Coordinates of C-alpha atoms in Angstrom, one line a residue:
Chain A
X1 CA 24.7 84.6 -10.3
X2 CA 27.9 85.7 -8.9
X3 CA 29.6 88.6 -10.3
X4 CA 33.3 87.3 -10.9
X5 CA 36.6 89.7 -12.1
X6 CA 38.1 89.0 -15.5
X7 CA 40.4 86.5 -15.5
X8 CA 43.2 88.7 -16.3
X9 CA 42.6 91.1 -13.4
X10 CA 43.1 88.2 -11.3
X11 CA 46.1 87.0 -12.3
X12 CA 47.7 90.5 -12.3
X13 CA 46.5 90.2 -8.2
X14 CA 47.9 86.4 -8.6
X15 CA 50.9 88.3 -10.0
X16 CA 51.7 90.5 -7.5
X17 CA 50.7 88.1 -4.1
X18 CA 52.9 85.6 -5.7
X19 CA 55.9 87.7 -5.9
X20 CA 55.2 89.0 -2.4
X21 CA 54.9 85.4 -1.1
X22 CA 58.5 84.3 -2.8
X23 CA 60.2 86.9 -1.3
X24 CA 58.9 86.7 2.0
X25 CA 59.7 83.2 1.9
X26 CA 63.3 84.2 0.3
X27 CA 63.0 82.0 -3.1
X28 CA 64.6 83.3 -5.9
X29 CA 65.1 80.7 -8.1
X30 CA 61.6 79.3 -8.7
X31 CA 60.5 76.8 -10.9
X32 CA 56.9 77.1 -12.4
X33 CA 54.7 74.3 -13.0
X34 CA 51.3 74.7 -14.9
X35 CA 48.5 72.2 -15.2
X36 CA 47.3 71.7 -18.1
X37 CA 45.3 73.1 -19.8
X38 CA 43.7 75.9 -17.9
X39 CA 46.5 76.3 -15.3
X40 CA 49.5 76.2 -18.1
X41 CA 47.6 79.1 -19.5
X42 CA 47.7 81.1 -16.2
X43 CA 51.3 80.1 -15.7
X44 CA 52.4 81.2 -19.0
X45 CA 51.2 84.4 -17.7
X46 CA 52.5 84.3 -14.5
X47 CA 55.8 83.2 -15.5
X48 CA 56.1 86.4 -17.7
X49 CA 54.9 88.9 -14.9
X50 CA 57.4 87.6 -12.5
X51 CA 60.7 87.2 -15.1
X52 CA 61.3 83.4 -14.1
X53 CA 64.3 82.5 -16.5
X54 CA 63.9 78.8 -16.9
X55 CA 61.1 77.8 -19.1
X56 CA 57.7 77.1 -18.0
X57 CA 57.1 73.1 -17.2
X58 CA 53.9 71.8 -17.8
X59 CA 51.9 68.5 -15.8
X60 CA 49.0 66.5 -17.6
X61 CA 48.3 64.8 -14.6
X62 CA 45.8 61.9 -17.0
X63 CA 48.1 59.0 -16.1
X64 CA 47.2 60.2 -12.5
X65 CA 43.8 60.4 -12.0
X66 CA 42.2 58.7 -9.6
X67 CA 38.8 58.1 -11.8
X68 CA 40.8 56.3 -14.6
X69 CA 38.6 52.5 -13.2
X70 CA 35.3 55.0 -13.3
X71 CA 35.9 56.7 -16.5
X72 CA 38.6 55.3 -18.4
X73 CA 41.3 56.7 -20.5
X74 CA 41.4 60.5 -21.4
X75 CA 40.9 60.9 -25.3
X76 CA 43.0 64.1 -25.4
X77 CA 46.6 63.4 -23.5
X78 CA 49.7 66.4 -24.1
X79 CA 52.4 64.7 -22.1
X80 CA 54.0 66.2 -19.2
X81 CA 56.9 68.9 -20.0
X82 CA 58.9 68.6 -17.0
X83 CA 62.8 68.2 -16.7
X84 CA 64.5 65.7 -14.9
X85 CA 66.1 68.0 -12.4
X86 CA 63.4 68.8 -9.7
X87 CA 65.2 67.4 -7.0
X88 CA 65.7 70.3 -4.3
X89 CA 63.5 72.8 -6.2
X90 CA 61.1 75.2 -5.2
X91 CA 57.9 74.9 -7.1
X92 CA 55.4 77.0 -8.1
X93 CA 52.1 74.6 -9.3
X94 CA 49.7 76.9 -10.9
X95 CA 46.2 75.7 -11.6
X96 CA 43.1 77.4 -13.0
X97 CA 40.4 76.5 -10.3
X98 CA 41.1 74.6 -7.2
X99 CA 37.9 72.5 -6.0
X100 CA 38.1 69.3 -4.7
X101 CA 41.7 69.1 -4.2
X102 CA 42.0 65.6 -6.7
X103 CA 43.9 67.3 -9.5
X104 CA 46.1 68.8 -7.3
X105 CA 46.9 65.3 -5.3
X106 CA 47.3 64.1 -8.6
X107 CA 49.9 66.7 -9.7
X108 CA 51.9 66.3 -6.6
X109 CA 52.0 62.5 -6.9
X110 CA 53.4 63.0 -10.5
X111 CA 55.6 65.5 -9.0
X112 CA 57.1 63.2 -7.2
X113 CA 57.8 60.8 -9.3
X114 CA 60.7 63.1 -11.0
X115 CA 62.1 64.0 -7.9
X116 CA 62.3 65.5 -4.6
X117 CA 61.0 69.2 -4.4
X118 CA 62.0 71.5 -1.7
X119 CA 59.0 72.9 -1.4
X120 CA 56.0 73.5 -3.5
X121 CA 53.5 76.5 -3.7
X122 CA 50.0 76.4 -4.9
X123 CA 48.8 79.1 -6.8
X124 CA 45.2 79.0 -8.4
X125 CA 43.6 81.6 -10.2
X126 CA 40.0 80.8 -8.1
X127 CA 39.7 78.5 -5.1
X128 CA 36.2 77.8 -4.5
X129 CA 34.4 75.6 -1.7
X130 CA 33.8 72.0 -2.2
X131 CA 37.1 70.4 -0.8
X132 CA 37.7 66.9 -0.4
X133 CA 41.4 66.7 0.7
X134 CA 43.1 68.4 2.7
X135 CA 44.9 70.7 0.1
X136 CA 44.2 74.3 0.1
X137 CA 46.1 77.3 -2.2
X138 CA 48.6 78.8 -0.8
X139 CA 47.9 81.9 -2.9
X140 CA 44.4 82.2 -4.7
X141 CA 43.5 85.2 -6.8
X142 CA 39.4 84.9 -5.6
X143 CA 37.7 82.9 -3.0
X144 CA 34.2 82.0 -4.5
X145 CA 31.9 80.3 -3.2
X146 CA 28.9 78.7 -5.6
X147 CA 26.3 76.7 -5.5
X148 CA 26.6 73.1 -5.6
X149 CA 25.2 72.4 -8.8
X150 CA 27.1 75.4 -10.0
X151 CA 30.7 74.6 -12.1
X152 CA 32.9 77.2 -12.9
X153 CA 35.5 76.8 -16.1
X154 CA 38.2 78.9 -17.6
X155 CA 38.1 78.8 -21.2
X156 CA 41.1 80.0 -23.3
X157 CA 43.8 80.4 -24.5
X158 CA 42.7 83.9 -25.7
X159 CA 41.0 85.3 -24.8
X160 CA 40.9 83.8 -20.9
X161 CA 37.4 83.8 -19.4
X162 CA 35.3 82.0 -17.1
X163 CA 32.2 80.2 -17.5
X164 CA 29.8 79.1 -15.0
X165 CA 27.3 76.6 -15.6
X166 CA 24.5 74.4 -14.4
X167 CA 25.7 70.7 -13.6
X168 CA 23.5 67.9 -13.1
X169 CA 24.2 65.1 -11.0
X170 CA 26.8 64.9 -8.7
X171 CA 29.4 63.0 -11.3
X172 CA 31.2 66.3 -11.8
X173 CA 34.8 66.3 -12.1
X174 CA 36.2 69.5 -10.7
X175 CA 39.9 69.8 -9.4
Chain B
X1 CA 41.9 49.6 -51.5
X2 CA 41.2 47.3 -49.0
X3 CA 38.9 44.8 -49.3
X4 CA 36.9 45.1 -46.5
X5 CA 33.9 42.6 -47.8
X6 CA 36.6 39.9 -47.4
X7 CA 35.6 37.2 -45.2
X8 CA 37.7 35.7 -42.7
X9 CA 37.4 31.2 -43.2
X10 CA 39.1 30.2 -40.1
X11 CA 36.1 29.2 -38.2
X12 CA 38.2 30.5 -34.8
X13 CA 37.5 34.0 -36.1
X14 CA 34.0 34.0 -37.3
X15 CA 31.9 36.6 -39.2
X16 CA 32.4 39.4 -37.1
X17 CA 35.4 38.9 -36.0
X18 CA 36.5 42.7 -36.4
X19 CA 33.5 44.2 -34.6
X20 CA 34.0 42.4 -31.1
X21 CA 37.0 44.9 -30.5
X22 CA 34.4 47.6 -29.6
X23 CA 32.2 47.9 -27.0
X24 CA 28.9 49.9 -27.3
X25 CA 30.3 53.2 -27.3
X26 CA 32.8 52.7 -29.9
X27 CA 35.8 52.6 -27.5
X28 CA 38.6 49.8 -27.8
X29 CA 37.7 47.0 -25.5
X30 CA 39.7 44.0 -27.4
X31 CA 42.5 44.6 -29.5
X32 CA 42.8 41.8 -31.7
X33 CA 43.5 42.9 -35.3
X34 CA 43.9 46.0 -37.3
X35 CA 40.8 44.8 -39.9
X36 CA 38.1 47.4 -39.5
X37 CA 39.4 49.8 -37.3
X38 CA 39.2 53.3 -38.7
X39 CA 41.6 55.7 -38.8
X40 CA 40.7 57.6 -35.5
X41 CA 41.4 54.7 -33.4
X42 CA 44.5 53.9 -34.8
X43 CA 45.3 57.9 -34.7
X44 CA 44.3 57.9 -30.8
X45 CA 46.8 54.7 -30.3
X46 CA 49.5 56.3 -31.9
X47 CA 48.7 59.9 -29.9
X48 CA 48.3 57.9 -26.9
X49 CA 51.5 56.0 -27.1
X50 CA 53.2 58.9 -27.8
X51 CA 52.8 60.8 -24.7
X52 CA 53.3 57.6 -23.0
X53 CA 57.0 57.7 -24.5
X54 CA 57.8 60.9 -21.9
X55 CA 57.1 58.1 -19.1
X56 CA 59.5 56.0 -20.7
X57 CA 62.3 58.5 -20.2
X58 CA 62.1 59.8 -17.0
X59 CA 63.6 58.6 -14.1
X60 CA 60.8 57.0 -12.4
X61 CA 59.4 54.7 -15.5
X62 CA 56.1 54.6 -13.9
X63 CA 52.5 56.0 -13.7
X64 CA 49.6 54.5 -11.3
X65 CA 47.4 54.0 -14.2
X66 CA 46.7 50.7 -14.3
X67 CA 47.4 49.9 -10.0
X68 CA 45.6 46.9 -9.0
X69 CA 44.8 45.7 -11.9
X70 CA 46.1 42.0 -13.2
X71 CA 47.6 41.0 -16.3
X72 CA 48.3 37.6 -17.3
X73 CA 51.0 37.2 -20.5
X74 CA 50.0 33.9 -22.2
X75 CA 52.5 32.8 -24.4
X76 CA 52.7 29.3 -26.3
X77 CA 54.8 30.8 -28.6
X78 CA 58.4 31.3 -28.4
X79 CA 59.2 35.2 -28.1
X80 CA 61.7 37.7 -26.4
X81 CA 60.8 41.4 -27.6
X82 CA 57.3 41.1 -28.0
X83 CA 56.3 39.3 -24.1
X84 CA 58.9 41.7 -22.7
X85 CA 57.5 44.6 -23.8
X86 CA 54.3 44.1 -23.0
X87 CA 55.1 42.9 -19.4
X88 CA 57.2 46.1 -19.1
X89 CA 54.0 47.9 -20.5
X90 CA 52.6 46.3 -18.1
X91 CA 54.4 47.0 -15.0
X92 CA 55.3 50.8 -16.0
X93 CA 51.3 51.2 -15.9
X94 CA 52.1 50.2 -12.4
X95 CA 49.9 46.8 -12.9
X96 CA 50.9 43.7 -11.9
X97 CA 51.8 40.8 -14.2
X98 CA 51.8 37.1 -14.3
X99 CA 53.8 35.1 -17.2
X100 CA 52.6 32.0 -18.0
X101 CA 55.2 29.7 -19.8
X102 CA 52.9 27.3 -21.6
X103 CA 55.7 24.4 -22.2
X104 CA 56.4 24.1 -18.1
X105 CA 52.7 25.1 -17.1
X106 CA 49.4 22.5 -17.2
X107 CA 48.8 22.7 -20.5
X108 CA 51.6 20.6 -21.4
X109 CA 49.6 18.0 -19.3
X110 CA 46.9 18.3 -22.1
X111 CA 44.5 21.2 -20.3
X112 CA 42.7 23.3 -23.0
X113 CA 43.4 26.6 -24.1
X114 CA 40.0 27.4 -22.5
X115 CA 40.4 25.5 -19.0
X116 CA 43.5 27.5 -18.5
X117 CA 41.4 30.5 -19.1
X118 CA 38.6 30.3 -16.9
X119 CA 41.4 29.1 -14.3
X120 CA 43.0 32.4 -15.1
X121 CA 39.9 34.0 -15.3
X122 CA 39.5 32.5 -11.5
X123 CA 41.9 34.1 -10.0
X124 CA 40.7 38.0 -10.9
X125 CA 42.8 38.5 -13.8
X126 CA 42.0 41.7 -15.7
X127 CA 43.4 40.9 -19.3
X128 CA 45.3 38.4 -21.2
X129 CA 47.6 39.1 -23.8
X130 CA 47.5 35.9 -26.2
X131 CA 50.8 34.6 -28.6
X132 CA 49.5 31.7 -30.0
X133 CA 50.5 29.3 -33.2
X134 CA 46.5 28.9 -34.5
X135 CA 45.4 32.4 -35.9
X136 CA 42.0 33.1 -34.5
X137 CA 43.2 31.9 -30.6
X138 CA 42.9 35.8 -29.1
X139 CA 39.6 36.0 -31.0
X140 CA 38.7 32.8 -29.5
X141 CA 39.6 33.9 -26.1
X142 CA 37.6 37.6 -26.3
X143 CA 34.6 35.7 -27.1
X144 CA 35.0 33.5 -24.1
X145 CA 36.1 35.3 -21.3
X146 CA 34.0 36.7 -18.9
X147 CA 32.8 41.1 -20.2
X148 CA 35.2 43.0 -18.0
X149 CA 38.4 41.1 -19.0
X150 CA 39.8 42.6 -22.3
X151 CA 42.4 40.5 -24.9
X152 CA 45.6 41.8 -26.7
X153 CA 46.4 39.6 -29.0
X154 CA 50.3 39.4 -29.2
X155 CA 50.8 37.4 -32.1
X156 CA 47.9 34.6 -33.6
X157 CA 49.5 32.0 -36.6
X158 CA 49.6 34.1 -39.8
X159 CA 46.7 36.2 -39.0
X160 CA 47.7 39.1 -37.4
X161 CA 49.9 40.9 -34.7
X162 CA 48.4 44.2 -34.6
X163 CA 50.6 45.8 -31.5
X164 CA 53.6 45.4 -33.9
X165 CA 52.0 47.1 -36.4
X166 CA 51.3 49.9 -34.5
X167 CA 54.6 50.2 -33.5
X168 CA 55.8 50.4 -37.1
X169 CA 53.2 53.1 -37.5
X170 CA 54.5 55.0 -34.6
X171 CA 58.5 54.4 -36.0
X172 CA 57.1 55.5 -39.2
X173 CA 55.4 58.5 -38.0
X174 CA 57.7 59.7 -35.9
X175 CA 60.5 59.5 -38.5
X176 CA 58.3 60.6 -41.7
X177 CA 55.2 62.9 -40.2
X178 CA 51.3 62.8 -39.6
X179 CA 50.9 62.3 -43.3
X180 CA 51.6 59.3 -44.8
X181 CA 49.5 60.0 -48.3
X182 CA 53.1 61.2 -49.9
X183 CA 55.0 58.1 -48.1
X184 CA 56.0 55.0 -50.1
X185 CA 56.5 51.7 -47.9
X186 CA 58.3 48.4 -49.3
X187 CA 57.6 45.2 -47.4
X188 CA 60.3 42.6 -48.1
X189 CA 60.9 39.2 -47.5
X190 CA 58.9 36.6 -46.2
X191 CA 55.3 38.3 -46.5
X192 CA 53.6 34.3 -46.7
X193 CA 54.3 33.1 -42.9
X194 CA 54.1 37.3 -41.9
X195 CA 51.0 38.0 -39.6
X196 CA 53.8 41.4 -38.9
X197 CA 52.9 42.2 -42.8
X198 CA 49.5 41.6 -42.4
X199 CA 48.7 43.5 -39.9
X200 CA 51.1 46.2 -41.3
X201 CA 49.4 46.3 -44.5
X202 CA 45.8 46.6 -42.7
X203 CA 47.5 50.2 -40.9
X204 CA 48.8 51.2 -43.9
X205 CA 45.9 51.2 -45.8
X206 CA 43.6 52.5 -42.7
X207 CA 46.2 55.7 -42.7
X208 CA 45.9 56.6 -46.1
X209 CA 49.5 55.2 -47.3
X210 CA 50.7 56.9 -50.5
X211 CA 52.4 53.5 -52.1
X212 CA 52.8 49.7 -50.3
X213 CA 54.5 47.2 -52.0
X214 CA 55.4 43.9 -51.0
X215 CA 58.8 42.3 -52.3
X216 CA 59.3 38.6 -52.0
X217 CA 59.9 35.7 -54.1
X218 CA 56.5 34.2 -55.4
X219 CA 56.5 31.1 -53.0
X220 CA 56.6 33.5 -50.3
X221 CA 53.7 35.5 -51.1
X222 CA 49.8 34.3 -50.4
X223 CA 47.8 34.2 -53.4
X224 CA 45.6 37.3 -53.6
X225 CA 47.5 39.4 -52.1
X226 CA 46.8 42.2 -53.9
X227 CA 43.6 42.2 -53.0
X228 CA 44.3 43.4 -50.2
X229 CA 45.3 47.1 -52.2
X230 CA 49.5 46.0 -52.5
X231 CA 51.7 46.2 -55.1
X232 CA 53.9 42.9 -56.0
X233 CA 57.5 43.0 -57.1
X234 CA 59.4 40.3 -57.2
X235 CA 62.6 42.3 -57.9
X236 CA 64.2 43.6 -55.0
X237 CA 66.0 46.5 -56.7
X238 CA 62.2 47.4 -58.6
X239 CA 60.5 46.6 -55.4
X240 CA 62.4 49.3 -53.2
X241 CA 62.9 51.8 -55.9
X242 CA 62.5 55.6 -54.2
X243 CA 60.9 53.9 -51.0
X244 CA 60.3 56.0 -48.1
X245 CA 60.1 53.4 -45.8
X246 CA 62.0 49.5 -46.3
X247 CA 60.4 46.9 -43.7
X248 CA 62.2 43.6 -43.8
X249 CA 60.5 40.4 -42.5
X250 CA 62.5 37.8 -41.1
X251 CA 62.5 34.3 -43.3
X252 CA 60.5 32.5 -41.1
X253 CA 62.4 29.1 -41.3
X254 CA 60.4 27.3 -38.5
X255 CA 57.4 27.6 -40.3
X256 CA 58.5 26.8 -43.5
X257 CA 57.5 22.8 -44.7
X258 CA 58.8 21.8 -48.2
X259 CA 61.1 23.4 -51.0
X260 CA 60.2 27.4 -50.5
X261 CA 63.9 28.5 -51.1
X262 CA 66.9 27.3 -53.3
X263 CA 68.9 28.5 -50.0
X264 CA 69.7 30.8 -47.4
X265 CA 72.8 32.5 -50.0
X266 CA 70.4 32.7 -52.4
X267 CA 67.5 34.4 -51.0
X268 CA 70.5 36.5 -49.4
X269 CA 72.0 37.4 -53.1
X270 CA 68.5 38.1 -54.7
X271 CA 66.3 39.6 -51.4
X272 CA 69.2 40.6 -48.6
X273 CA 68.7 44.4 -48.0
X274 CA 72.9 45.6 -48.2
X275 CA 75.2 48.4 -48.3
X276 CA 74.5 48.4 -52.1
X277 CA 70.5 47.3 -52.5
X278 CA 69.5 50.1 -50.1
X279 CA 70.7 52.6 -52.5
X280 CA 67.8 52.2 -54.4
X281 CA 66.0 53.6 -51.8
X282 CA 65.9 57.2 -50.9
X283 CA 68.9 58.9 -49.8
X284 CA 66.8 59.3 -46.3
X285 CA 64.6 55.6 -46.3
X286 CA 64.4 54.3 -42.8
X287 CA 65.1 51.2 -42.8
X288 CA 62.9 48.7 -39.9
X289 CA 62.5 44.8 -38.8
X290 CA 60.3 43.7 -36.5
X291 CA 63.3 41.4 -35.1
X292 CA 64.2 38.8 -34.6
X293 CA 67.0 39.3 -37.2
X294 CA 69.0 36.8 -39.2
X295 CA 72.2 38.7 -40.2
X296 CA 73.4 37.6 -43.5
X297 CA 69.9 36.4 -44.1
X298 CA 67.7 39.0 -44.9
X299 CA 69.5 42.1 -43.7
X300 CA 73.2 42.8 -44.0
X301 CA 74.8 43.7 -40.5
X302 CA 76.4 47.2 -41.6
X303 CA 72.5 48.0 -42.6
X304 CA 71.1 46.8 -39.5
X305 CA 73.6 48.9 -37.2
X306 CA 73.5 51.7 -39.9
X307 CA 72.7 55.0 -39.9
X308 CA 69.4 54.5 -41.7
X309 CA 68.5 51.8 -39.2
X310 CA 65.6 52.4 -36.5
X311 CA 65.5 48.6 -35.4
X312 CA 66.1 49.5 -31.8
X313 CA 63.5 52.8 -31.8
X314 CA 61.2 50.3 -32.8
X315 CA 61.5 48.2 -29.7
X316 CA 61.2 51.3 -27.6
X317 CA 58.3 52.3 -28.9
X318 CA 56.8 48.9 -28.4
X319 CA 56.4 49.4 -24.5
X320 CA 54.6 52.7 -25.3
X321 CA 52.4 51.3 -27.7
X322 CA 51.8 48.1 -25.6
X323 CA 51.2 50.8 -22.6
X324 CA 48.6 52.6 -24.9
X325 CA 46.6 49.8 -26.0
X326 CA 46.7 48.4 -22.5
X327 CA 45.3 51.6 -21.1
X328 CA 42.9 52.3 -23.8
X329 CA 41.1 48.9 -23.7
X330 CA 41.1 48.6 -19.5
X331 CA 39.9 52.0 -19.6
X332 CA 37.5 51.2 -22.5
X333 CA 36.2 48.7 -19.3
X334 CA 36.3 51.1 -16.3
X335 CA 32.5 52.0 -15.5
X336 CA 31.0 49.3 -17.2
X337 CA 29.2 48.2 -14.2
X338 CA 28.1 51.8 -13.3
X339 CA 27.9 53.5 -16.9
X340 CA 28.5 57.2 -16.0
X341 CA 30.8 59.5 -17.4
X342 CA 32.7 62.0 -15.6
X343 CA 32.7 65.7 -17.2
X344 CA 35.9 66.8 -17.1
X345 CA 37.1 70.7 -16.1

């Protein structure tokens, strides 16, 4: 099994690329989005590391999915917390693991619906292989690769940690 | 309190007539009445339809949810709130709808209720959300219609119209907390024609309601109906006394045959909720009506616009609940043909 950094560690790496990457890029009015559950938690973090004065927005992306006709409504829904005003904005979306690429599609759909961003970074704490869009993290604290019938979850809020397990089947749902 | 052993008559709802509203794995499939639901479904309806009420007030009033999928609203009963709301619900869920307006559509020309169904049924639609006069027609329908198409009943005779209720619960909730055990709820007015009360009761009791009463003159309450774990007051003044909560029911003159009420003044002087009765409610009662409402009949105006008032937060929360309920129960259908489950990161 792979031998992976705290989850802390990497988001004090996430930390400090991520300020890096805004200033290159000349942003200084940010606004950070986390997806929930795993990626708020990381934000929460991030968004005290890097003093970002508006308060953290959050994105359940469950009216989004695009497995709702395969598996139906999720039991446990926190509604978005995202204001109105995300028209021009630079956005930060913050996630916990970056797979697939479906939860972020999703995220950027529901995005869109409250606006027009200016731009939008994706941060993730881990992006490991197994794409299936064309979406990669812009900043990523760890590239991992696994096995395929290896799944790797942040568990939290305190303390963060990963967990990687055995999946069967190929029905796994990873963002 | 509530008598769950009671037995439905009406030969349109059968024996079972609770149980069809779950599939195999417990999930919501049909949601046709209240009866024998437990709490945790009605919980996940209300927590549901709560976050649904953040799409309701953004800018874009839509999620894909529901994209692709067919809704049919079939309504041979008259109705303004309750088919707009759900085709809102509807189309906010990004589905799309069709409204079938029974007195200009074939079934004026005599077809059945359950030739226009398979018609329906014909032409892919994904679930029908039934008003109709006979109690026991969206029962009738869920046990006819082909598995994958799930049934909202929207209103059926006096039996039930459980969306409504859980609207009330939501409007209650929202106002009063998660715990109702300390909460005590009057129902006034016209509890005999009320499938609203009905249904309401049947939440109520499911969510562990401190005190219901019902108010009403005695030709306006069915017989037994404290068997179904009320309290009767025929006192308006008695029958609000220190309520939490004060429901009023509209005086459902349509469906009224024979000598129920001296008169309109009457009921007004003896059951009319005004600037003076509410008093004997608490300082903070919220006062609801499922609409539509007679001023001067049941409800004084100044009490209807009035601070205590949350008549119009009720019909808000009536697209979210309708948006729950509709997600739950299509939801409750996705992967029935390929039964897996998706684990979730």
């Amino acid at each position: 099994m792979t031998k992976i950094p705290s989850p802390d560690s990497l988001i004090q790496d996430l930390s400090t690329k991520l300020s890096a990457s805004l200033k290159e890029k000349q942003i200084n009015n940010p606004m950070m989005v986390g997806i929930h559950t795993g990626g708020a938690w990381i934000a929460e973090q991030l968004h005290k590391n890097l003093n970002i004065s508006e308060p953290l927005a959050t994105l359940n992306i469950s009216f989004y999915r695009d497995d709702f006709s395969r598996i139906g409504m999720h039991p446990q829904v926190t509604p978005s917390t995202l204001p109105n005003e995300i028209e021009g904005r630079h956005i930060i979306l913050v996630d916990d693991v970056l797979q697939t690429g479906r939860t972020i599609r999703a995220a950027m759909n529901e995005l869109f619906d409250y606006g027009r961003p200016a731009s939008i970074t994706l941060a993730c704490l881990v992006e490991r292989d197994g794409h299936e869009l064309p979406i990669r993290a812009d900043i990523a604290g760890l590239q991992l690769k696994l096995q395929n019938n290896e799944q790797i979850k942040l568990t939290g809020p305190e303390p963060l940690a990963f967990e990687i397990k055995q999946v069967e089947g190929q029905d796994q749902d990873n963002g | 309190m509530v008598n769950k052993n009671a037995r439905a008559t009406n030969p349109l709802l059968g024996q079972d007539h609770w149980n069809i509203q779950l599939d195999e794995n417990g999930r919501l499939k049909h949601f046709l009445t209240i009866e024998g639901l437990g709490s945790e479904i009605l919980t996940e309806i209300l927590d549901t339809a709560e976050n649904f009420t953040s799409v309701n007030n953004r800018t874009v009033k839509k999620v894909p949810l529901l994209r692709g999928k067919t809704i049919t609203n079939l309504f041979f009963e008259a109705s303004t709130r309750t088919r707009t709301t759900f085709e809102l619900a509807a189309k906010r869920l990004s589905a799309d709808v069709l409204n079938i307006n029974i007195s200009t559509s074939a079934t004026s020309k005599g077809e059945s209720l359950l030739d226009t169904l398979y018609n329906l049924q014909a032409m892919q639609t994904d679930m029908f959300v039934i008003r109709h006069q006979d109690s026991g027609a969206a029962h009738f329908a869920a046990r006819h219609v082909a598995p994958y198409i799930s049934v909202l009943n929207a209103g059926d005779g006096r039996h039930a119209h459980p969306t409504q209720a859980m609207l009330d619960m939501l409007t209650i909730r929202q106002k009063k907390g998660h715990d109702f055990s300390g909460l005590r709820v009057a129902i006034v007015g016209d509890i005999l024609h009320s499938r609203v009360a009905r249904s309401q009761i049947h939440a109520l009791n499911t969510l562990n309601t401190g005190e219901i009463r019902v108010v009403a003159p005695r030709t306006l309450l069915p017989a037994d109906i404290e068997k179904l774990g009320v309290k009767v007051h025929y006192n308006l003044q008695q029958g609000i006394q220190d309520a939490d909560v004060v429901i009023m029911l509209r005086l459902q003159k349509e469906r009224m045959q024979g000598a129920m009420l001296p008169s309109e003044l009457e009921y007004y002087q003896q059951y009319g909720l005004t600037s003076e009765t509410i008093k004997y409610a608490k300082p903070d009662a919220i006062v609801m009506h499922p609409g539509p409402i007679n001023r001067g009949v049941e409800i004084e105006s100044c009490v209807a616009d009035g601070p205590q008032s949350v008549i119009l937060e009720q019909v808000s929360n009536g697209i979210a609940v309708r948006m729950a309920v509709m997600s739950m129960t299509l939801g409750a259908n996705a992967g029935a043909g390929t039964a897996q489950t998706g684990d979730d990161k």
